[in-house]
PDB file of C-alpha atoms in Angstrom:
ATOM      1  CA  MET E  47       8.960 -25.744 -46.692  1.00 49.00           C
ATOM      2  CA  ALA E  48       7.500 -24.552 -43.409  1.00 62.00           C
ATOM      3  CA  ALA E  49       9.208 -21.730 -41.553  1.00 68.00           C
ATOM      4  CA  ARG E  50      10.890 -22.726 -38.294  1.00 66.00           C
ATOM      5  CA  PRO E  51      10.983 -20.639 -35.156  1.00 69.00           C
ATOM      6  CA  LYS E  52      14.147 -18.613 -34.783  1.00 92.00           C
ATOM      7  CA  ARG E  53      14.121 -17.903 -31.048  1.00 97.00           C
ATOM      8  CA  ILE E  54      13.003 -20.781 -28.863  1.00 97.00           C
ATOM      9  CA  LEU E  55      12.631 -20.527 -25.084  1.00 98.00           C
ATOM     10  CA  LEU E  56      12.460 -23.797 -23.161  1.00 98.00           C
ATOM     11  CA  GLY E  57      11.274 -23.877 -19.561  1.00 98.00           C
ATOM     12  CA  PHE E  58      13.093 -26.778 -17.915  1.00 97.00           C
ATOM     13  CA  ASP E  59      12.830 -28.152 -14.379  1.00 94.00           C
ATOM     14  CA  GLY E  60      14.113 -31.678 -14.914  1.00 94.00           C
ATOM     15  CA  THR E  61      10.735 -33.444 -14.702  1.00 93.00           C
ATOM     16  CA  TYR E  62       9.547 -36.050 -17.200  1.00 94.00           C
ATOM     17  CA  GLY E  63       7.324 -33.439 -18.893  1.00 95.00           C
ATOM     18  CA  ALA E  64      10.257 -31.031 -19.152  1.00 96.00           C
ATOM     19  CA  ARG E  65      12.407 -33.728 -20.766  1.00 96.00           C
ATOM     20  CA  ARG E  66       9.682 -34.359 -23.335  1.00 96.00           C
ATOM     21  CA  ALA E  67       9.480 -30.605 -23.946  1.00 97.00           C
ATOM     22  CA  LEU E  68      13.251 -30.508 -24.436  1.00 98.00           C
ATOM     23  CA  ALA E  69      13.021 -33.218 -27.103  1.00 97.00           C
ATOM     24  CA  ALA E  70      10.252 -31.293 -28.884  1.00 97.00           C
ATOM     25  CA  ALA E  71      12.193 -28.028 -28.698  1.00 97.00           C
ATOM     26  CA  ALA E  72      15.291 -29.712 -30.155  1.00 96.00           C
ATOM     27  CA  GLN E  73      13.202 -30.820 -33.135  1.00 95.00           C
ATOM     28  CA  LEU E  74      12.039 -27.242 -33.712  1.00 94.00           C
ATOM     29  CA  MET E  75      15.610 -26.060 -34.169  1.00 94.00           C
ATOM     30  CA  GLY E  76      16.526 -25.114 -37.689  1.00 90.00           C
ATOM     31  CA  TYR E  77      19.328 -23.287 -39.435  1.00 89.00           C
ATOM     32  CA  GLY E  78      19.841 -19.959 -37.674  1.00 91.00           C
ATOM     33  CA  SER E  79      17.596 -20.825 -34.726  1.00 95.00           C
ATOM     34  CA  THR E  80      18.649 -20.121 -31.162  1.00 96.00           C
ATOM     35  CA  MET E  81      17.523 -21.805 -27.983  1.00 98.00           C
ATOM     36  CA  THR E  82      17.474 -20.454 -24.463  1.00 98.00           C
ATOM     37  CA  VAL E  83      16.836 -22.880 -21.617  1.00 98.00           C
ATOM     38  CA  VAL E  84      15.582 -21.411 -18.360  1.00 98.00           C
ATOM     39  CA  ARG E  85      15.119 -22.982 -14.969  1.00 96.00           C
ATOM     40  CA  VAL E  86      13.069 -20.977 -12.478  1.00 95.00           C
ATOM     41  CA  ARG E  87      13.386 -21.642  -8.759  1.00 91.00           C
ATOM     42  CA  PRO E  88      10.422 -20.411  -6.723  1.00 84.00           C
ATOM     43  CA  ASP E  89      11.142 -17.653  -4.198  1.00 81.00           C
ATOM     44  CA  GLY E  90      12.553 -19.126  -0.998  1.00 75.00           C
ATOM     45  CA  ALA E  91      13.378 -22.516  -2.515  1.00 73.00           C
ATOM     46  CA  SER E  92      16.838 -23.763  -1.698  1.00 75.00           C
ATOM     47  CA  PRO E  93      19.110 -24.807  -4.570  1.00 74.00           C
ATOM     48  CA  ASP E  94      18.999 -28.474  -5.549  1.00 74.00           C
ATOM     49  CA  GLU E  95      22.002 -30.754  -5.191  1.00 78.00           C
ATOM     50  CA  THR E  96      21.873 -31.335  -8.924  1.00 82.00           C
ATOM     51  CA  ASN E  97      20.976 -28.488 -11.216  1.00 91.00           C
ATOM     52  CA  PRO E  98      18.391 -29.407 -13.871  1.00 95.00           C
ATOM     53  CA  LEU E  99      20.249 -27.138 -16.301  1.00 96.00           C
ATOM     54  CA  ASP E 100      23.160 -29.599 -16.249  1.00 96.00           C
ATOM     55  CA  THR E 101      20.746 -32.336 -17.306  1.00 96.00           C
ATOM     56  CA  ALA E 102      19.318 -30.130 -20.070  1.00 97.00           C
ATOM     57  CA  ARG E 103      22.817 -29.310 -21.306  1.00 97.00           C
ATOM     58  CA  ASP E 104      23.775 -33.003 -21.451  1.00 97.00           C
ATOM     59  CA  LEU E 105      20.574 -33.969 -23.271  1.00 97.00           C
ATOM     60  CA  LEU E 106      20.893 -31.174 -25.831  1.00 97.00           C
ATOM     61  CA  LEU E 107      24.565 -31.899 -26.480  1.00 96.00           C
ATOM     62  CA  ARG E 108      23.564 -35.471 -27.381  1.00 96.00           C
ATOM     63  CA  GLU E 109      21.258 -33.924 -29.991  1.00 93.00           C
ATOM     64  CA  LEU E 110      24.051 -31.561 -31.137  1.00 94.00           C
ATOM     65  CA  VAL E 111      21.990 -28.544 -30.098  1.00 96.00           C
ATOM     66  CA  ALA E 112      23.738 -25.500 -28.674  1.00 95.00           C
ATOM     67  CA  ALA E 113      21.805 -23.345 -26.228  1.00 98.00           C
ATOM     68  CA  ARG E 114      22.105 -20.577 -23.685  1.00 98.00           C
ATOM     69  CA  TYR E 115      21.276 -21.571 -20.087  1.00 98.00           C
ATOM     70  CA  LEU E 116      19.774 -19.229 -17.497  1.00 98.00           C
ATOM     71  CA  GLU E 117      18.502 -19.617 -13.957  1.00 95.00           C
ATOM     72  CA  ARG E 118      15.969 -17.252 -12.444  1.00 96.00           C
ATOM     73  CA  VAL E 119      14.193 -17.009  -9.098  1.00 94.00           C
ATOM     74  CA  GLY E 120      10.539 -16.116  -8.765  1.00 95.00           C
ATOM     75  CA  ASP E 121       7.175 -17.287 -10.002  1.00 95.00           C
ATOM     76  CA  PRO E 122       7.958 -19.782 -12.791  1.00 95.00           C
ATOM     77  CA  ALA E 123       5.225 -18.656 -15.197  1.00 96.00           C
ATOM     78  CA  ASP E 124       5.936 -14.949 -14.665  1.00 97.00           C
ATOM     79  CA  GLU E 125       9.682 -15.421 -15.131  1.00 97.00           C
ATOM     80  CA  ILE E 126       9.274 -17.527 -18.289  1.00 98.00           C
ATOM     81  CA  VAL E 127       6.893 -15.012 -19.858  1.00 98.00           C
ATOM     82  CA  ALA E 128       9.140 -12.062 -18.910  1.00 98.00           C
ATOM     83  CA  LEU E 129      12.213 -13.769 -20.359  1.00 98.00           C
ATOM     84  CA  ALA E 130      10.312 -14.615 -23.554  1.00 98.00           C
ATOM     85  CA  ARG E 131       9.483 -10.929 -23.899  1.00 98.00           C
ATOM     86  CA  ASP E 132      13.096  -9.916 -23.171  1.00 97.00           C
ATOM     87  CA  ILE E 133      14.595 -12.221 -25.814  1.00 97.00           C
ATOM     88  CA  GLU E 134      11.703 -11.693 -28.253  1.00 96.00           C
ATOM     89  CA  ALA E 135      11.026 -15.432 -28.357  1.00 97.00           C
ATOM     90  CA  ASP E 136       9.017 -16.799 -31.264  1.00 96.00           C
ATOM     91  CA  VAL E 137       7.865 -19.786 -29.234  1.00 97.00           C
ATOM     92  CA  ILE E 138       7.954 -20.971 -25.625  1.00 98.00           C
ATOM     93  CA  VAL E 139       8.149 -24.725 -25.050  1.00 98.00           C
ATOM     94  CA  VAL E 140       7.087 -26.115 -21.674  1.00 97.00           C
ATOM     95  CA  GLY E 141       6.145 -29.513 -20.344  1.00 96.00           C
ATOM     96  CA  ARG E 142       2.941 -30.435 -18.616  1.00 91.00           C
ATOM     97  CA  ARG E 143       3.357 -32.210 -15.300  1.00 79.00           C
ATOM     98  CA  GLY E 144       1.542 -35.435 -14.674  1.00 64.00           C
ATOM     99  CA  PRO E 145      -0.447 -35.988 -11.460  1.00 58.00           C
ATOM    100  CA  SER E 146       2.429 -37.876  -9.837  1.00 53.00           C
ATOM    101  CA  GLU E 147       4.807 -34.935 -10.408  1.00 53.00           C
ATOM    102  CA  ARG E 148       2.683 -32.210  -8.849  1.00 53.00           C
ATOM    103  CA  ASN E 149       3.751 -33.048  -5.266  1.00 54.00           C
ATOM    104  CA  GLY E 150       1.094 -30.956  -3.599  1.00 47.00           C
ATOM    105  CA  ALA E 151       1.794 -27.883  -5.707  1.00 50.00           C
ATOM    106  CA  GLY E 152      -0.928 -25.281  -5.715  1.00 51.00           C
ATOM    107  CA  PRO E 153      -3.962 -25.462  -7.956  1.00 51.00           C
ATOM    108  CA  GLY E 154      -2.316 -23.391 -10.666  1.00 63.00           C
ATOM    109  CA  SER E 155      -0.434 -24.834 -13.584  1.00 91.00           C
ATOM    110  CA  VAL E 156       2.758 -23.226 -14.858  1.00 93.00           C
ATOM    111  CA  SER E 157       1.998 -24.300 -18.421  1.00 94.00           C
ATOM    112  CA  ALA E 158      -1.568 -22.922 -18.279  1.00 95.00           C
ATOM    113  CA  ASP E 159      -0.341 -19.648 -16.769  1.00 95.00           C
ATOM    114  CA  VAL E 160       2.311 -19.316 -19.494  1.00 97.00           C
ATOM    115  CA  VAL E 161      -0.288 -19.960 -22.213  1.00 96.00           C
ATOM    116  CA  ALA E 162      -2.576 -17.315 -20.692  1.00 96.00           C
ATOM    117  CA  ALA E 163       0.112 -14.625 -20.387  1.00 96.00           C
ATOM    118  CA  ALA E 164       2.543 -15.154 -23.270  1.00 97.00           C
ATOM    119  CA  ALA E 165       2.612 -12.784 -26.227  1.00 96.00           C
ATOM    120  CA  CYS E 166       4.103 -15.488 -28.488  1.00 96.00           C
ATOM    121  CA  ASP E 167       3.188 -19.048 -29.399  1.00 96.00           C
ATOM    122  CA  VAL E 168       3.409 -21.660 -26.644  1.00 97.00           C
ATOM    123  CA  LEU E 169       3.930 -25.377 -27.184  1.00 97.00           C
ATOM    124  CA  VAL E 170       2.840 -27.452 -24.196  1.00 97.00           C
ATOM    125  CA  VAL E 171       4.176 -30.994 -24.324  1.00 96.00           C
ATOM    126  CA  GLY E 172       2.344 -33.662 -22.312  1.00 86.00           C
TER     127      GLY E 172
END
């Protein structure tokens, strides 16, 4: 039997890629595993009318997965990597945005930046 990650960190922003990442992270959960879901708002961004963490909570409850939910402000990749270090995550799960979801975002990719900087395994879900 393969070992399962114990501490899973999911970066969630409500996009289609993030929802796919949430489904993958839920499947990684095993006995004794914990999941932390983080949403990172960029500096200066105003809060959304609907919080993506509410969506994540609803989706995970349907899968009978308990999690801790956190919101941070700053550079998404930096905040995810810092939180992974703080909670000693075994794996970070993030979604990859499709071209239609990028909405003129800069040339960088949060998932690529997380892969480059993380000290633990990273699962990028397309």
